[in-house]
Short mmCIF file of C-alpha atoms in Angstrom, two decimals:
data_model
loop_
_atom_site.label_atom_id
_atom_site.label_comp_id
_atom_site.label_asym_id
_atom_site.label_seq_id
_atom_site.Cartn_x
_atom_site.Cartn_y
_atom_site.Cartn_z
CA GLU A 1 -29.71 14.84 -12.52
CA VAL A 2 -27.68 14.15 -9.39
CA GLN A 3 -23.95 14.28 -10.01
CA LEU A 4 -20.97 13.82 -7.74
CA VAL A 5 -17.54 14.48 -9.19
CA GLU A 6 -14.39 13.81 -7.20
CA SER A 7 -11.04 15.48 -7.82
CA GLY A 8 -7.71 16.04 -6.14
CA GLY A 9 -6.26 12.54 -6.28
CA GLY A 10 -2.71 11.85 -7.33
CA LEU A 11 0.69 10.58 -6.29
CA VAL A 12 1.98 11.64 -2.89
CA GLN A 13 4.90 10.51 -0.77
CA PRO A 14 4.41 8.73 2.55
CA GLY A 15 3.86 11.28 5.28
CA GLY A 16 2.47 13.78 2.81
CA SER A 17 -0.92 15.43 2.51
CA LEU A 18 -3.65 15.63 -0.09
CA ARG A 19 -7.05 17.30 -0.24
CA LEU A 20 -9.87 15.63 -2.11
CA SER A 21 -12.91 17.50 -3.34
CA CYS A 22 -16.37 16.33 -4.37
CA ALA A 23 -18.48 18.70 -6.45
CA ALA A 24 -22.19 18.04 -6.07
CA SER A 25 -25.00 19.10 -8.40
CA GLY A 26 -28.60 18.28 -9.18
CA PHE A 27 -29.88 18.26 -5.60
CA THR A 28 -30.06 20.44 -2.49
CA PHE A 29 -26.61 19.63 -1.14
CA SER A 30 -27.21 21.12 2.30
CA SER A 31 -30.07 18.68 2.93
CA TYR A 32 -28.03 15.49 2.72
CA GLY A 33 -25.40 13.67 4.68
CA MET A 34 -22.26 12.87 2.73
CA ASN A 35 -19.50 10.29 2.95
CA TRP A 36 -16.14 9.18 1.65
CA VAL A 37 -15.66 5.49 0.85
CA ARG A 38 -12.44 4.00 -0.48
CA GLN A 39 -11.50 0.88 -2.37
CA VAL A 40 -8.07 -0.65 -2.76
CA SER A 41 -7.58 -2.06 -6.25
CA GLY A 42 -9.17 -5.51 -6.43
CA LYS A 43 -10.49 -5.29 -2.86
CA GLY A 44 -13.72 -4.38 -1.11
CA LEU A 45 -15.35 -1.14 -0.02
CA GLU A 46 -14.21 0.62 3.15
CA TRP A 47 -16.19 3.50 4.64
CA VAL A 48 -13.75 6.28 5.56
CA SER A 49 -15.70 9.25 6.89
CA GLY A 50 -19.11 10.86 6.98
CA VAL A 51 -20.78 14.11 7.96
CA ARG A 52 -24.27 14.04 9.45
CA ILE A 53 -26.76 16.60 8.24
CA SER A 54 -28.82 16.91 11.43
CA ASP A 55 -26.03 18.37 13.56
CA GLY A 56 -22.97 18.60 11.29
CA ARG A 57 -21.17 16.02 13.36
CA THR A 58 -18.33 14.18 11.65
CA PHE A 59 -17.38 10.53 11.92
CA TYR A 60 -14.29 8.56 10.96
CA ALA A 61 -13.12 5.00 10.55
CA ASP A 62 -10.52 4.00 13.12
CA SER A 63 -8.00 3.54 10.30
CA VAL A 64 -8.01 7.27 9.48
CA LYS A 65 -9.03 8.91 12.76
CA GLY A 66 -6.67 11.72 13.66
CA ARG A 67 -5.19 11.88 10.13
CA PHE A 68 -8.17 12.69 7.88
CA THR A 69 -10.66 15.54 8.20
CA ILE A 70 -13.99 15.72 6.39
CA SER A 71 -15.67 19.05 5.77
CA ARG A 72 -18.31 20.59 3.56
CA ASP A 73 -19.07 23.98 2.08
CA ASN A 74 -22.79 24.21 1.42
CA SER A 75 -22.36 27.54 -0.39
CA LYS A 76 -20.17 25.79 -2.95
CA ASN A 77 -22.01 22.44 -2.96
CA ALA A 78 -18.73 20.79 -2.12
CA LEU A 79 -17.44 18.03 0.14
CA TYR A 80 -13.80 17.74 1.10
CA LEU A 81 -11.41 15.23 2.62
CA GLN A 82 -8.14 16.55 3.99
CA MET A 83 -5.72 13.65 4.24
CA ASP A 84 -2.56 14.11 6.31
CA SER A 85 0.22 11.74 7.40
CA LEU A 86 -0.57 9.54 4.43
CA ARG A 87 0.61 5.93 4.43
CA ALA A 88 1.05 3.34 1.70
CA ASP A 89 -2.09 1.54 2.86
CA ASP A 90 -4.14 4.68 2.13
CA THR A 91 -3.60 3.98 -1.58
CA ALA A 92 -7.07 3.50 -3.06
CA VAL A 93 -9.82 4.93 -5.18
CA TYR A 94 -11.80 7.38 -3.05
CA TYR A 95 -15.52 7.72 -3.73
CA CYS A 96 -17.85 10.46 -2.61
CA ALA A 97 -21.30 9.09 -1.73
CA ARG A 98 -24.56 10.73 -0.71
CA GLY A 99 -26.22 9.30 2.35
CA GLY A 100 -26.56 9.70 6.09
CA VAL A 101 -24.36 7.78 8.50
CA GLY A 102 -26.64 5.90 10.83
CA ALA A 103 -29.59 6.93 8.71
CA THR A 104 -29.60 6.14 5.00
CA TRP A 105 -27.76 4.19 2.32
CA GLY A 106 -25.50 5.52 -0.42
CA ASP A 107 -27.97 6.36 -3.14
CA TYR A 108 -25.58 8.28 -5.39
CA TRP A 109 -21.85 7.80 -5.89
CA GLY A 110 -19.17 9.61 -7.83
CA ARG A 111 -16.77 7.78 -10.14
CA GLY A 112 -13.90 8.14 -7.71
CA THR A 113 -10.43 9.64 -7.64
CA LEU A 114 -7.24 7.60 -7.27
CA VAL A 115 -4.83 8.33 -4.45
CA THR A 116 -1.42 6.68 -4.62
CA VAL A 117 0.94 6.93 -1.67
CA SER A 118 4.41 5.90 -2.70
CA SER A 119 8.00 7.10 -2.62
CA ASP R 1 -18.58 -1.26 15.21
CA ILE R 2 -20.87 -3.54 13.22
CA VAL R 3 -19.01 -6.17 11.20
CA MET R 4 -20.68 -7.46 8.05
CA THR R 5 -19.83 -10.94 6.79
CA GLN R 6 -20.93 -12.24 3.39
CA SER R 7 -21.04 -15.78 2.08
CA PRO R 8 -19.89 -17.17 -0.19
CA ASP R 9 -16.91 -15.09 -1.35
CA SER R 10 -17.67 -16.15 -4.91
CA LEU R 11 -20.18 -18.25 -6.79
CA ALA R 12 -20.68 -19.44 -10.33
CA VAL R 13 -24.22 -19.87 -11.56
CA SER R 14 -25.59 -20.96 -14.92
CA LEU R 15 -27.54 -18.47 -16.98
CA GLY R 16 -31.17 -18.49 -15.95
CA GLU R 17 -30.48 -20.13 -12.61
CA ARG R 18 -30.85 -18.65 -9.13
CA ALA R 19 -28.01 -16.96 -7.28
CA THR R 20 -28.19 -16.48 -3.51
CA ILE R 21 -25.85 -14.31 -1.45
CA ASN R 22 -25.95 -14.21 2.33
CA CYS R 23 -24.97 -11.41 4.69
CA GLN R 24 -24.70 -11.52 8.45
CA SER R 25 -24.22 -8.55 10.76
CA SER R 26 -22.40 -8.80 14.09
CA ARG R 27 -25.40 -7.20 15.78
CA SER R 28 -28.96 -6.43 14.83
CA VAL R 29 -29.58 -3.63 12.35
CA LEU R 30 -33.32 -3.64 13.01
CA HIS R 31 -34.47 -0.29 14.41
CA SER R 32 -37.43 -1.11 16.60
CA PRO R 33 -39.11 2.34 16.59
CA ASN R 34 -39.70 2.20 12.84
CA ASN R 35 -39.34 -1.58 12.35
CA LYS R 36 -36.85 -1.04 9.55
CA ASN R 37 -33.69 -3.00 8.84
CA TYR R 38 -30.86 -0.60 8.00
CA LEU R 39 -29.38 -2.87 5.31
CA ALA R 40 -28.61 -2.20 1.65
CA TRP R 41 -27.24 -4.25 -1.24
CA TYR R 42 -24.98 -2.90 -4.00
CA GLN R 43 -23.75 -4.16 -7.34
CA GLN R 44 -20.33 -3.14 -8.60
CA LYS R 45 -19.01 -3.83 -12.07
CA PRO R 46 -15.32 -3.37 -13.03
CA GLY R 47 -14.31 0.26 -13.33
CA GLN R 48 -17.63 1.53 -12.00
CA PRO R 49 -18.81 2.85 -8.63
CA PRO R 50 -21.24 0.77 -6.59
CA LYS R 51 -24.89 0.94 -7.57
CA VAL R 52 -27.61 0.44 -4.98
CA LEU R 53 -30.01 -2.42 -5.70
CA VAL R 54 -31.97 -2.79 -2.46
CA TYR R 55 -32.38 -0.71 0.70
CA TRP R 56 -34.31 -1.22 3.94
CA ALA R 57 -33.32 -4.88 3.36
CA SER R 58 -36.10 -5.55 0.86
CA THR R 59 -37.04 -2.35 -1.02
CA ARG R 60 -35.86 -2.49 -4.62
CA GLU R 61 -34.36 0.70 -6.00
CA SER R 62 -36.26 2.27 -8.89
CA GLY R 63 -35.16 0.82 -12.21
CA VAL R 64 -33.63 -2.33 -10.74
CA PRO R 65 -34.94 -5.48 -12.45
CA ASP R 66 -37.39 -7.50 -10.37
CA ARG R 67 -35.17 -10.57 -10.58
CA PHE R 68 -33.22 -8.93 -7.73
CA SER R 69 -34.82 -9.30 -4.30
CA GLY R 70 -33.69 -8.81 -0.74
CA SER R 71 -34.94 -10.51 2.40
CA GLY R 72 -34.10 -11.05 6.05
CA SER R 73 -34.24 -9.22 9.34
CA GLY R 74 -32.17 -8.55 12.42
CA THR R 75 -28.76 -10.03 11.67
CA ASP R 76 -29.32 -12.33 8.68
CA PHE R 77 -30.03 -11.15 5.17
CA THR R 78 -30.14 -12.55 1.64
CA LEU R 79 -29.89 -11.12 -1.86
CA THR R 80 -31.43 -13.35 -4.49
CA ILE R 81 -31.06 -13.10 -8.25
CA SER R 82 -33.92 -15.27 -9.44
CA SER R 83 -32.70 -15.87 -12.98
CA LEU R 84 -29.09 -14.89 -13.61
CA GLN R 85 -28.41 -12.84 -16.72
CA ALA R 86 -25.02 -12.18 -18.33
CA GLU R 87 -25.17 -8.53 -17.28
CA ASP R 88 -25.43 -9.56 -13.61
CA VAL R 89 -21.77 -10.62 -13.50
CA ALA R 90 -20.39 -8.32 -10.82
CA VAL R 91 -19.34 -8.09 -7.20
CA TYR R 92 -22.18 -7.64 -4.72
CA TYR R 93 -21.85 -5.94 -1.32
CA CYS R 94 -24.14 -5.69 1.65
CA GLN R 95 -23.95 -2.57 3.81
CA GLN R 96 -25.39 -1.61 7.18
CA TYR R 97 -26.26 2.02 7.83
CA TYR R 98 -27.63 1.50 11.36
CA ASN R 99 -24.43 2.61 13.05
CA LEU R 100 -22.20 4.68 10.77
CA TRP R 101 -21.59 2.64 7.60
CA SER R 102 -19.86 -0.69 7.08
CA PHE R 103 -19.72 -3.12 4.18
CA GLY R 104 -19.40 -6.85 3.71
CA GLN R 105 -16.28 -8.13 1.98
CA GLY R 106 -18.10 -8.70 -1.29
CA THR R 107 -19.34 -11.70 -3.28
CA LYS R 108 -18.17 -12.20 -6.84
CA VAL R 109 -20.85 -13.65 -9.13
CA GLU R 110 -19.76 -15.33 -12.35
CA ILE R 111 -21.35 -17.43 -15.07
CA LYS R 112 -20.85 -21.18 -14.86
#
């Protein structure tokens, strides 16, 4: 059974940093592109970042470019999102989703982890 | 960037009646070499992650009831729920995966 479990969310002050993790199981992690998608409470879905499997290239939404860094460790079946210079408008539930940017849809999603940026 | 626009933002439909949600992309998501539309539909219920219903614009995900169907090509797409059931109350999103990922703003479906 495919499972994606996010962790690392919490309360952080504006300007601070946080590192999210996504633990993957039930499939060959190294064979799939992966993404982070966020959702502000009561609002829609916003794609944040993705890593392409074919060449390992990373992609970012303009809203987080230069502040967030996506990475993966295939030996640990894990996806990460390093979030720096956090702002109040980064407050959201962050989902990990399997799928290839520019290639495939999000066929499996985790349950999300809440990030709150507030003083 | 490809901008996805859904209509309406919300709709109320009687049980057993048809619900239709539209999605328009700012540019075509049809990939000519494989003739596939890089368009998916998701259902999201409160407190849950999105669940894929349809991909390649019209291919129903395994286990999804056949009352859900997707259609369209190029820039204009539709998700149809042929006979609305109580468990279909949710927010529905379209997504393009042709160029990175982007989502429509969502359509909330309720019972009239």
